[in-house]
Coordinates of C-alpha atoms and ligand atoms in Angstrom, one line a residue:
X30 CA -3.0 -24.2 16.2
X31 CA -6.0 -26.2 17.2
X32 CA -9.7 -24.2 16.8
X33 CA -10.1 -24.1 20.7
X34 CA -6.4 -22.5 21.3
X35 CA -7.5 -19.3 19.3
X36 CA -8.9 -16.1 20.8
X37 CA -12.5 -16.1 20.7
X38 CA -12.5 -13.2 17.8
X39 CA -10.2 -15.8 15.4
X40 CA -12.3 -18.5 16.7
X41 CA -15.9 -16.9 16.2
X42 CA -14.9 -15.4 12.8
X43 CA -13.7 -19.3 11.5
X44 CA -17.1 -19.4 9.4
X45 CA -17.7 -15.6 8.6
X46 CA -18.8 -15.7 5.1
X47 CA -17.2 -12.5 3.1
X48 CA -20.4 -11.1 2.3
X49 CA -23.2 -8.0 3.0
X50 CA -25.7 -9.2 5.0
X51 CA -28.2 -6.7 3.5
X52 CA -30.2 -6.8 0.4
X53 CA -30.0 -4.0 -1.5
X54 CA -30.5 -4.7 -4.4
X55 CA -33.9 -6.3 -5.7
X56 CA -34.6 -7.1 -9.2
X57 CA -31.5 -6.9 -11.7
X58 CA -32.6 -3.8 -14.2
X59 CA -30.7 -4.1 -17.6
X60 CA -28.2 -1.5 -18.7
X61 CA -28.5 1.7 -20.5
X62 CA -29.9 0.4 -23.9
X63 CA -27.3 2.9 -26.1
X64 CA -27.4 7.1 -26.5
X65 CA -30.3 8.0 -25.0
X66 CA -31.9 11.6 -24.2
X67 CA -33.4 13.3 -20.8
X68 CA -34.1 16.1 -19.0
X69 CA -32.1 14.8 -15.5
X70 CA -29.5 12.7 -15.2
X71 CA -28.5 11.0 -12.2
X72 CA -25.6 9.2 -11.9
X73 CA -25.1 6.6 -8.6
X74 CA -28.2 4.5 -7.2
X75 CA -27.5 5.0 -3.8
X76 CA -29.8 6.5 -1.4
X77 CA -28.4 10.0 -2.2
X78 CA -29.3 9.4 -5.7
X79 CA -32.7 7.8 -5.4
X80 CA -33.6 10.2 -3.4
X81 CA -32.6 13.1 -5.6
X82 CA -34.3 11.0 -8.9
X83 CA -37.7 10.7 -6.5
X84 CA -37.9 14.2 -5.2
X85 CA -37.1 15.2 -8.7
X86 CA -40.1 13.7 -9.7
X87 CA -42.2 14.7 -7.0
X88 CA -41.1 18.6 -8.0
X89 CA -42.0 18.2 -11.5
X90 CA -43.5 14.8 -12.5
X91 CA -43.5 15.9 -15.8
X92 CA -39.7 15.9 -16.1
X93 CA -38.0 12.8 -17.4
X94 CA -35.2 11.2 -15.2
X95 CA -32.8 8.6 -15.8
X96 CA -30.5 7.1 -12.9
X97 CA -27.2 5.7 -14.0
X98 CA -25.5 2.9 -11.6
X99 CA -22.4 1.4 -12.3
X100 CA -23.0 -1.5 -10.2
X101 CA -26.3 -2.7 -8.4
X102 CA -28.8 -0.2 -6.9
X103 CA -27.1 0.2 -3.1
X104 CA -23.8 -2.0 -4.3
X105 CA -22.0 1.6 -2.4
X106 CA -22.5 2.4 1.5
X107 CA -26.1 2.4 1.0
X108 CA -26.6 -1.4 1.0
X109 CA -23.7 -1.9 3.2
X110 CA -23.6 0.8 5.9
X111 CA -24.9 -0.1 10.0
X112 CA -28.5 1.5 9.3
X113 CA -28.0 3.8 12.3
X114 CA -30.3 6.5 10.9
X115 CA -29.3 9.9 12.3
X116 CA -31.7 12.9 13.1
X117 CA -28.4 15.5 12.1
X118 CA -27.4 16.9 9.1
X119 CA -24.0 17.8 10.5
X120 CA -22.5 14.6 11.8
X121 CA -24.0 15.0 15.1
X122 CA -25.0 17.7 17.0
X123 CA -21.5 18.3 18.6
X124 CA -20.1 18.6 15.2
X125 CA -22.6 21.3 14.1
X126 CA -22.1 23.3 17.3
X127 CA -18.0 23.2 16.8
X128 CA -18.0 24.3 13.7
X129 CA -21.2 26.7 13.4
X130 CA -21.9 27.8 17.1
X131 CA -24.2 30.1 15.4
X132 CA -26.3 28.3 13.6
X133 CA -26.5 25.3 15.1
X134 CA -30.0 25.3 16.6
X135 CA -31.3 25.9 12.5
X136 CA -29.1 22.8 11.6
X137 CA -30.6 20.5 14.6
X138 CA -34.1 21.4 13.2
X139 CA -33.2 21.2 9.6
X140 CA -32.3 17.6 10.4
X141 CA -35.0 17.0 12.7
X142 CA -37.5 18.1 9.9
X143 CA -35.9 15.6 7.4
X144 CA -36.3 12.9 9.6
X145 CA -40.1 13.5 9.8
X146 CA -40.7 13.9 5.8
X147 CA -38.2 10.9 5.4
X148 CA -41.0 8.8 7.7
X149 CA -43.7 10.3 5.8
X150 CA -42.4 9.4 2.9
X151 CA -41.5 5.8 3.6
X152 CA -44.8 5.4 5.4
X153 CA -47.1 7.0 2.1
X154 CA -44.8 4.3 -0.1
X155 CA -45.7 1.4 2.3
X156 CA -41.8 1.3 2.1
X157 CA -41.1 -1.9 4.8
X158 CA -37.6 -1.1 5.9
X159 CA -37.6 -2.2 9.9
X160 CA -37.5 1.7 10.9
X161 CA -37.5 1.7 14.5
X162 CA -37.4 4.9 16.1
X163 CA -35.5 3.9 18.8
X164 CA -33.5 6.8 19.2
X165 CA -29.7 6.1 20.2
X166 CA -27.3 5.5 23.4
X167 CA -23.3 6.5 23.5
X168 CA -21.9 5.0 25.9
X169 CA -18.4 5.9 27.9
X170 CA -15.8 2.8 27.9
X171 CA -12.6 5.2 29.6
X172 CA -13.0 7.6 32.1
X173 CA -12.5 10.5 29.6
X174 CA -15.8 9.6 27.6
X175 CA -18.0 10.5 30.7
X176 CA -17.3 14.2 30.9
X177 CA -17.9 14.4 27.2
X178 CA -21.3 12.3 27.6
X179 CA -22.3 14.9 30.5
X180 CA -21.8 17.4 27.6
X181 CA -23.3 15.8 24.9
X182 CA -26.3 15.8 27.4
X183 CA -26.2 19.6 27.6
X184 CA -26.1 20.5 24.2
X185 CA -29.1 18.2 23.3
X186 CA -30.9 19.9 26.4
X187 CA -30.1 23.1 24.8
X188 CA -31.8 22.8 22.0
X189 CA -35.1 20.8 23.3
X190 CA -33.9 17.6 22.9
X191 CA -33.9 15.0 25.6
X192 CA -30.9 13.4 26.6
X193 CA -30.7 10.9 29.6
X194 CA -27.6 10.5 31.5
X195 CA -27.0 7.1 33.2
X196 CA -24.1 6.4 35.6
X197 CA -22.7 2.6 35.3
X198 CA -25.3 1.5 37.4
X199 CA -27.8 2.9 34.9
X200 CA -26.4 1.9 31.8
X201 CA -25.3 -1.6 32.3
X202 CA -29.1 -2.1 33.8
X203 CA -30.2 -1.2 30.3
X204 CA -27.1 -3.2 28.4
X205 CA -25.0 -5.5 29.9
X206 CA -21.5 -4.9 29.0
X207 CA -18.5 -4.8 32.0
X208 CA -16.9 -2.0 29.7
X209 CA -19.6 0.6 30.0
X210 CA -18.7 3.7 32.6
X211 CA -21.9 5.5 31.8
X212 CA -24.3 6.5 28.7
X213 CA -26.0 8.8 27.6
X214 CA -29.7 7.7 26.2
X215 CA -31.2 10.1 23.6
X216 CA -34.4 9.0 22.5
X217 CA -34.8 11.7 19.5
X218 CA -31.5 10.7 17.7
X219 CA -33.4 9.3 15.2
X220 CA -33.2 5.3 15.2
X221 CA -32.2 1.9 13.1
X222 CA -33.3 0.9 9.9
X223 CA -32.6 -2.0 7.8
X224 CA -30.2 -0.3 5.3
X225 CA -30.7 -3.1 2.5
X226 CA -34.6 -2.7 2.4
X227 CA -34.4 0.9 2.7
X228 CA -32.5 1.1 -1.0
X229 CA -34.3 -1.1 -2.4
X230 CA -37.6 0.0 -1.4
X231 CA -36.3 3.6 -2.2
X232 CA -35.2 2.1 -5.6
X233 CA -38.8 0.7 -6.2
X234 CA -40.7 3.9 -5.4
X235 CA -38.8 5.9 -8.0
X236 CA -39.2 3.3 -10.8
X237 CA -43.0 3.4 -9.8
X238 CA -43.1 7.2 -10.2
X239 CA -41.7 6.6 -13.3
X240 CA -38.1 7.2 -13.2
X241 CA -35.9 5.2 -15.4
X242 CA -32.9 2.8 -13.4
X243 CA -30.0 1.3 -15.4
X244 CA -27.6 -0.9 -13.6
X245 CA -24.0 -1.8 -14.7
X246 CA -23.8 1.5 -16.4
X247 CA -20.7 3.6 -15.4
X248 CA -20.7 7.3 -16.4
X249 CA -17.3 7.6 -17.4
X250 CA -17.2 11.8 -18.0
X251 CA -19.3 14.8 -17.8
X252 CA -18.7 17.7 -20.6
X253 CA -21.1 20.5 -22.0
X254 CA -22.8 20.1 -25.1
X255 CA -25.0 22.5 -26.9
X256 CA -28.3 23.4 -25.1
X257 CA -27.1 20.9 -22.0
X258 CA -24.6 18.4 -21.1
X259 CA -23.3 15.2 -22.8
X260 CA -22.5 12.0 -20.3
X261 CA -20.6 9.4 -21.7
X262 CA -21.0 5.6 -20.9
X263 CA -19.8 2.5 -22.3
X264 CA -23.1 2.2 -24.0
X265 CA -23.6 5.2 -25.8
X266 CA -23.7 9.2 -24.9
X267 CA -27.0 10.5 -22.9
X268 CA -27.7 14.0 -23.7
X269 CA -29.4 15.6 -20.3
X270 CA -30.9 19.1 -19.3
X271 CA -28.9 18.7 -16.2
X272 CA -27.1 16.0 -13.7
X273 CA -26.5 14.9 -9.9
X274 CA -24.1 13.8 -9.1
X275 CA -24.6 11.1 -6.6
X276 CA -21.1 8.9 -6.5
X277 CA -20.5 10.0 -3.1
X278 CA -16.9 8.2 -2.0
X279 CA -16.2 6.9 -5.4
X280 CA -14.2 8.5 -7.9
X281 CA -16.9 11.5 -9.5
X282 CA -16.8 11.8 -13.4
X283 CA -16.4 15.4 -12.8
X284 CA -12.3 15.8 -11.4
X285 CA -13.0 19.1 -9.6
X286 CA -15.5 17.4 -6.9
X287 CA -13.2 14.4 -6.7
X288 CA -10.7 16.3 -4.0
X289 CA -13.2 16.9 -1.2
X290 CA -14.3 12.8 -0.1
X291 CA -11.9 10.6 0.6
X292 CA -12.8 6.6 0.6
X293 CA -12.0 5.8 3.8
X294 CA -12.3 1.5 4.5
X295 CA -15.1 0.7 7.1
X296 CA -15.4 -2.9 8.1
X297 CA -19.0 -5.0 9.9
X298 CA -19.3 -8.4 11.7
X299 CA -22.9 -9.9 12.0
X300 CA -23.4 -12.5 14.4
X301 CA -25.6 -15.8 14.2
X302 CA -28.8 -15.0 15.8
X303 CA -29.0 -15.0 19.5
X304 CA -31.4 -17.2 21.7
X305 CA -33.9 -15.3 23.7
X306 CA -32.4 -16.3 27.0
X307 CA -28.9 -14.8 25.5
X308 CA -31.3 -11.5 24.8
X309 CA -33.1 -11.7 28.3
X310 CA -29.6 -11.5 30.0
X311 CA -27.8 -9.0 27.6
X312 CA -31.1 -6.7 28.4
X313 CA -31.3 -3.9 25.6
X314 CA -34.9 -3.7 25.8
X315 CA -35.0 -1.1 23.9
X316 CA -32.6 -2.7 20.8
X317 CA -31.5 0.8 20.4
X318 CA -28.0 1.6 18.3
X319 CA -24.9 2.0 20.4
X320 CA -21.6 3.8 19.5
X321 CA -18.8 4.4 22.4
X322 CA -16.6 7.9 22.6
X323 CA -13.4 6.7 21.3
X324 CA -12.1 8.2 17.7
X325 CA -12.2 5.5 16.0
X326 CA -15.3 4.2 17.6
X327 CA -17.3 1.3 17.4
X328 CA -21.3 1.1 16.6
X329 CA -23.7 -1.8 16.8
X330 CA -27.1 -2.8 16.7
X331 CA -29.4 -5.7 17.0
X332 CA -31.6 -6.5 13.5
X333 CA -34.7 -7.7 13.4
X334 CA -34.2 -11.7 13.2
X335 CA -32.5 -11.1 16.7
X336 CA -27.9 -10.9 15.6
X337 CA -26.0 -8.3 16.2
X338 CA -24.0 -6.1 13.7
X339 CA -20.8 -5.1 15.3
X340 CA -19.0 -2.3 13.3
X341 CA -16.0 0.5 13.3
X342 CA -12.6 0.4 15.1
X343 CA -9.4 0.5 13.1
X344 CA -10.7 2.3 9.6
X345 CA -8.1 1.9 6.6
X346 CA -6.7 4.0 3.4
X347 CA -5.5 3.0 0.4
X348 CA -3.3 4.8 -1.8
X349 CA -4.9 6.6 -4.5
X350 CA -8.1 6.2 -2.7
X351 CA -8.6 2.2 -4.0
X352 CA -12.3 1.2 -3.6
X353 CA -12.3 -2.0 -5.4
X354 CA -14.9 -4.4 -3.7
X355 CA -12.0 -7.3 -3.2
X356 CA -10.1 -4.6 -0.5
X357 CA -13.1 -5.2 1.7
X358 CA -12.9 -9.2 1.8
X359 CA -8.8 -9.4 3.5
X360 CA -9.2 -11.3 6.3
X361 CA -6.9 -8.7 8.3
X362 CA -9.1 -6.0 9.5
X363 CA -11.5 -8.4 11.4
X364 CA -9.9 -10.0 14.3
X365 CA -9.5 -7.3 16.1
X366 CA -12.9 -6.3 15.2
X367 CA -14.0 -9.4 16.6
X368 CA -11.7 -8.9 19.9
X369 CA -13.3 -6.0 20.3
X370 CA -16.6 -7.3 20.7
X371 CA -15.9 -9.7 22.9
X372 CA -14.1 -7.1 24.9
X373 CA -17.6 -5.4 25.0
X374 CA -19.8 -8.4 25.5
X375 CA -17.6 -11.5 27.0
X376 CA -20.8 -13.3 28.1
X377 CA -21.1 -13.7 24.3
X378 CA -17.9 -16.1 24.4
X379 CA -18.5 -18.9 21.8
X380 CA -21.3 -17.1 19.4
X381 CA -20.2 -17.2 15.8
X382 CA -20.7 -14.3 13.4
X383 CA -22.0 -15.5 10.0
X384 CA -21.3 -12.3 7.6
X385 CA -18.3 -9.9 7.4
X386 CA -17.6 -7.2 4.8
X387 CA -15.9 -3.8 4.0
X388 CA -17.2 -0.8 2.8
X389 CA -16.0 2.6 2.1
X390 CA -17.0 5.2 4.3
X391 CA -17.7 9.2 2.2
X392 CA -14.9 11.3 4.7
X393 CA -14.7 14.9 4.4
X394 CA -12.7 16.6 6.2
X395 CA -14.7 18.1 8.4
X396 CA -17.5 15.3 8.3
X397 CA -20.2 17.2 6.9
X398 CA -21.2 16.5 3.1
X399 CA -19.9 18.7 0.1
X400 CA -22.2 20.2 -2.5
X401 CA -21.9 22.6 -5.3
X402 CA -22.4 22.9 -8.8
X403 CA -20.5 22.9 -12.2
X404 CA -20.9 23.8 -16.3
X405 CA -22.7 26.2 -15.6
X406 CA -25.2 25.0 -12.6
X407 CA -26.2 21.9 -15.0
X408 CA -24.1 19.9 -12.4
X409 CA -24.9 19.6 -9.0
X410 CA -22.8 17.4 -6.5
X411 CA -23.9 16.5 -3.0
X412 CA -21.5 13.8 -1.6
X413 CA -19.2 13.0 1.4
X414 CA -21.4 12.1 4.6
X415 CA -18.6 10.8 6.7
X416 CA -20.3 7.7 7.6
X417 CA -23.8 9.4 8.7
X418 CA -25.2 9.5 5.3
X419 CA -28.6 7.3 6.0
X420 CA -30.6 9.9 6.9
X421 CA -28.7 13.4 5.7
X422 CA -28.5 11.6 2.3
X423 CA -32.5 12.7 1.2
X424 CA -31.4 16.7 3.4
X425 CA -28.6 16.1 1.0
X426 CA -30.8 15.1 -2.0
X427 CA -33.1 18.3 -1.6
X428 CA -30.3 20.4 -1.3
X429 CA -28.5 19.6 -4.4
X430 CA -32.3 19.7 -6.2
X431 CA -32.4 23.5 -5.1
X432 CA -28.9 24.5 -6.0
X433 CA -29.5 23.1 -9.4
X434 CA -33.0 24.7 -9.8
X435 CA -31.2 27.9 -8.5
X436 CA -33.4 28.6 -5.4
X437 CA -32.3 30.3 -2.6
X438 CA -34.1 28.5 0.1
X439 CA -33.3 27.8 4.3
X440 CA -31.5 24.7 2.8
X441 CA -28.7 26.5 0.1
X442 CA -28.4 29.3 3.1
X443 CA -27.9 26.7 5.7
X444 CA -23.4 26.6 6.4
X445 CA -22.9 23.0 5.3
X446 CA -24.5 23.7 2.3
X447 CA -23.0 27.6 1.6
X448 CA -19.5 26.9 2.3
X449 CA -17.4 24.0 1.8
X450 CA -15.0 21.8 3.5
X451 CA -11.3 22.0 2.9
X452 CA -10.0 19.4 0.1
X453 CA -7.6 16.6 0.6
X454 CA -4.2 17.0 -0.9
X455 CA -3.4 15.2 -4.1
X456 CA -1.5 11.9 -3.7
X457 CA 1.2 11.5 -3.1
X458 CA 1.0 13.9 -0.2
X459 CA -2.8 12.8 0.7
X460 CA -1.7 9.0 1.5
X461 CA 0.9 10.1 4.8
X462 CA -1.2 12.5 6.1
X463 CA -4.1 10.6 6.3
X464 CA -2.4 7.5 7.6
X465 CA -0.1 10.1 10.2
X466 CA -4.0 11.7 11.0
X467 CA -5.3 7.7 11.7
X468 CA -2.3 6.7 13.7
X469 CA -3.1 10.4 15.8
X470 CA -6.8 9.4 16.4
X471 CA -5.4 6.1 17.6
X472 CA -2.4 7.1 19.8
X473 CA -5.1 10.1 21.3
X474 CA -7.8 7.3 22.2
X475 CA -4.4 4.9 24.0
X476 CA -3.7 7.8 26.1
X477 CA -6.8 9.1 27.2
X478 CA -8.0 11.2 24.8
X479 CA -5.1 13.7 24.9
X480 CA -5.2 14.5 21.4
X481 CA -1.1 15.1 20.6
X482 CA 0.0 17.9 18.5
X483 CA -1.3 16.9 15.1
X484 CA -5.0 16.9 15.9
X485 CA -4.6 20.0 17.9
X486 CA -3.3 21.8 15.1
X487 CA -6.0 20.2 12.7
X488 CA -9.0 21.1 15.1
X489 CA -7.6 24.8 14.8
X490 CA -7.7 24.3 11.5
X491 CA -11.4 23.1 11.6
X492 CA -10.3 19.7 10.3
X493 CA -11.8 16.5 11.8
X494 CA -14.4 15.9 13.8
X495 CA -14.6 17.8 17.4
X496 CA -13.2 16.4 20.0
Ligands
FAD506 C1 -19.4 0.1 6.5 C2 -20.3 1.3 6.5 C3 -21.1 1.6 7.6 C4 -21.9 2.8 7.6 N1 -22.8 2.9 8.6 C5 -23.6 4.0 8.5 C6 -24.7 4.1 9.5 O1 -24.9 3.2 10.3 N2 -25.5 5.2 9.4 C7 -25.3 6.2 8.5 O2 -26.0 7.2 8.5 N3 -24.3 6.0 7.5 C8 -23.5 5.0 7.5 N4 -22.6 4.8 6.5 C9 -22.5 5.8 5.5 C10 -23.7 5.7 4.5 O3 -23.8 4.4 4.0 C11 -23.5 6.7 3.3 O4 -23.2 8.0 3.8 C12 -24.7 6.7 2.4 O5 -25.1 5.5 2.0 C13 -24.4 7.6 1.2 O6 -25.2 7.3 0.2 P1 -24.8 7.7 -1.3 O7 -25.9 7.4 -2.2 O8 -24.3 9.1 -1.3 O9 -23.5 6.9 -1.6 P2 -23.4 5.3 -2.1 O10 -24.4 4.5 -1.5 O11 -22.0 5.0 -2.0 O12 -23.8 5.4 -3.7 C14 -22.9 5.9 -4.7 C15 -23.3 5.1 -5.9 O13 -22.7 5.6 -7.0 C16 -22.2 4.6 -7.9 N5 -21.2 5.1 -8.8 C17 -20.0 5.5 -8.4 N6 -19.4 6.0 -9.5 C18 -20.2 5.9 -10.6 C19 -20.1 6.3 -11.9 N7 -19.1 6.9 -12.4 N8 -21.2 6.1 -12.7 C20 -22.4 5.5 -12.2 N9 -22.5 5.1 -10.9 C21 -21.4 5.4 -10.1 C22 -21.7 3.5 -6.9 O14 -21.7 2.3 -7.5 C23 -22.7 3.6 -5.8 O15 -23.8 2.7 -5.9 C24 -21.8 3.7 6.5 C25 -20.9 3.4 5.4 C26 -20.2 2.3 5.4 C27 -19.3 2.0 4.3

């Protein structure tokens, strides 16, 4: 079939390059040099695991730490994720009221709180990561979404943060797209940031407060040894006081942690970079984040140099939780993805997107993180964001720092953090029922958000994300 035959998603993705369009990483750093000793381990250089090596540091800068990364620094989600940096440490403010009514105006201020000290922090680093505090608009594409806008609106009102409703009039003044029904603006939802310098930046602040970063060094297992723990790696056994555990989605060294995330394949188109006139009549002054109310949503954002990343829609499972970097470049998953977008924005007919890659998203199953500790509190886990891991990851950081210090503070006592969310089956049972739960979220955003008797019965069980 001739180029200009195709659809405009097979056409526009013709050039895609398989690649992040991020940089996460920054200098190479050189393996573990062979057995080595410290006081804190800290195994995965993500965000969740800088962050815990860095406040580590900051708590006791005397303490030696040691951060172990089987691949690149940010080579996980954190290099690869939409940068939409959240103010909630629950998944969103709807999912903290559905599952802890009670407590959810401590959890909106927890989150709120870590929002500031993460600015603080990135500011007193001089930490140049494109944060814009631009806050966030959802936006209603079927007639269902608007009533649960209108909601969304109250529950933010609720709790002193503003939330402004706009009818289609209002919305498609602010972004032009034919799809939109109605939004709903909320300006203290936290913002965007440029995920790749974030990691990076994050990654050069703990090596400059002395903490030591070893790439290509997989911890394989975790076991007790006298006086502390022994972690063993390709290159030798490290000998630590204690260890985080910061391999979020991926397969932890410790089994007992394993059941509770489930890799869950996210994919991301980024487009060439638009012309100003192509900005002047999209609008979006504001080049705010947008996500729309379907299940299996879709979020996108503008980056600085003036593209748009276009992520979400159909996620993907593989059995026995595969999270090999090649499952992220099959061509499959983005045409539709690229349909999609032209679904939203068909004014946009004939731009080209330049990058396209995979990534596996940290689901729980109830889309709040999992911590908890092991071998005696020597271990501490915090893993499992659900895809909103940007900004809960340092919340998550601090958390996992107290539990392993053993301090009862508003963090260990806040639900997320107390209790924890119901494990996955083992295979072979996990792989059908998360692919009959996908099909259910997809058959329930066809017909109009009537959820079907599956996702009824998991939302009684608390499972999922609220509807
Ligand atoms: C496509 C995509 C889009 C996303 N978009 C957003 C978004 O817009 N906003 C948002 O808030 N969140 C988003 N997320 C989620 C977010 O990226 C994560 O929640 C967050 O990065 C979690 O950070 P982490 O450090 O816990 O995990 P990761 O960044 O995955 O880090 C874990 C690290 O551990 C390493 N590791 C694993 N096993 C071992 C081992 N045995 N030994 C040593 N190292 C090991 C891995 O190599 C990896 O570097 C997205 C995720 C994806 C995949």
């Amino acid at each position: 079939m001739a180029l200009s035959e195709r659809e405009p998603g097979e056409r526009a993705l013709a050039e895609a390059e398989p690649a992040v369009f991020w940089n996460a990483s920054g200098p190479q750093r050189a393996p573990l040099p062979g057995p080595a000793e410290t006081d804190l381990v800290v195994v995965g250089a993500g965000l969740t695991g800088l962050w815990a090596a860095v406040l580590a540091k900051q708590r006791d800068p005397g303490r030696d730490v040691l951060v172990l990364e089987a691949g690149r620094v940010g080579s996980g989600g954190s290099g690869r994720n939409g940068g939409f940096l959240s103010d909630s440490i629950t998944h969103g403010a709807a999912q903290g009221a559905w599952l802890w009514p009670d407590e959810i105006g401590g959890l909106i201020e927890l989150g709120q709180r870590n929002l500031r000290e993460f600015r603080a922090f990135l500011e007193a680093e001089g930490i140049e990561a494109d944060l814009r505090m631009c806050g966030r608009t959802a936006v209603a594409t079927e007639p269902h979404h608007v009533g649960e806008l209108r909601d969304e609106a109250d529950l933010h009102r609720e709790h002193g943060l503003r939330a402004i409703f706009q009818g289609a009039g209002g919305v498609q003044a602010d972004v032009r797209s034919p799809r939109y029904r109605a939004g709903l603006r909320l300006p203290d939802s936290g913002g965007l940031v440029d995920p790749g310098r974030l990691t990076a930046g994050l990654a050069a602040a703990a090596e400059r407060c002395g903490v030591r970063l070893c790439e290509g060094s997989p911890v394989r297992a975790v076991r007790r040894a006298r006086g502390g723990l022994a972690l063993k790696c390709p290159q030798g056994t490290v000998r630590a006081g204690s260890a985080v555990l910061a391999t979020n989605a991926f397969a932890a060294p410790l089994r007992r942690f394993r059941r509770y995330v489930l890799p869950i394949w996210d994919h991301v188109l980024v487009t060439e970079p638009l012309c100003e006139r192509t900005w002047a009549e999209l609008g979006w002054r504001d080049r705010q984040g947008i996500t729309d109310g379907h299940n299996l949503f879709h979020y996108y954002r503008p980056t600085a140099d003036g593209r748009i990343l276009w992520g979400g829609g159909l996620p993907g499972y593989r059995f026995g939780g595969g999270t090999g970097e090649h499952l992220g470049r099959r061509p499959a998953p983005y045409r539709p993805l690229a349909e999609a977008f032209f679904e939203t924005f068909p004014q946009l007919e004939g731009v080209r997107f330049t990058h396209r890659w995979g990534g596996v998203i940290d689901a729980t199953t109830r889309g709040t993180p999992v911590f908890g500790t092991a071998l005696s509190g020597r271990v501490g886990c915090a893993a499992g964001f659900s895809g909103l891991g940007v900004g809960a990851s340092r919340f998550g950081a601090e958390a996992v720092l107290d539990l392993l210090a053993g301090e009862a503070t508003e963090r260990t006592a806040a639900a997320p953090v107390r209790s924890r969310p119901v494990p996955f089956p083992p295979e072979p049972l996990r792989w059908p029922l998360v692919m009959a739960t996908l099909r259910a979220l997809r058959a329930a955003d066809a017909r109009g958000g009537e959820r079907g008797r599956w996702l009824r019965l998991l939302d009684r069980l608390g499972v999922g994300l609220s509807d």
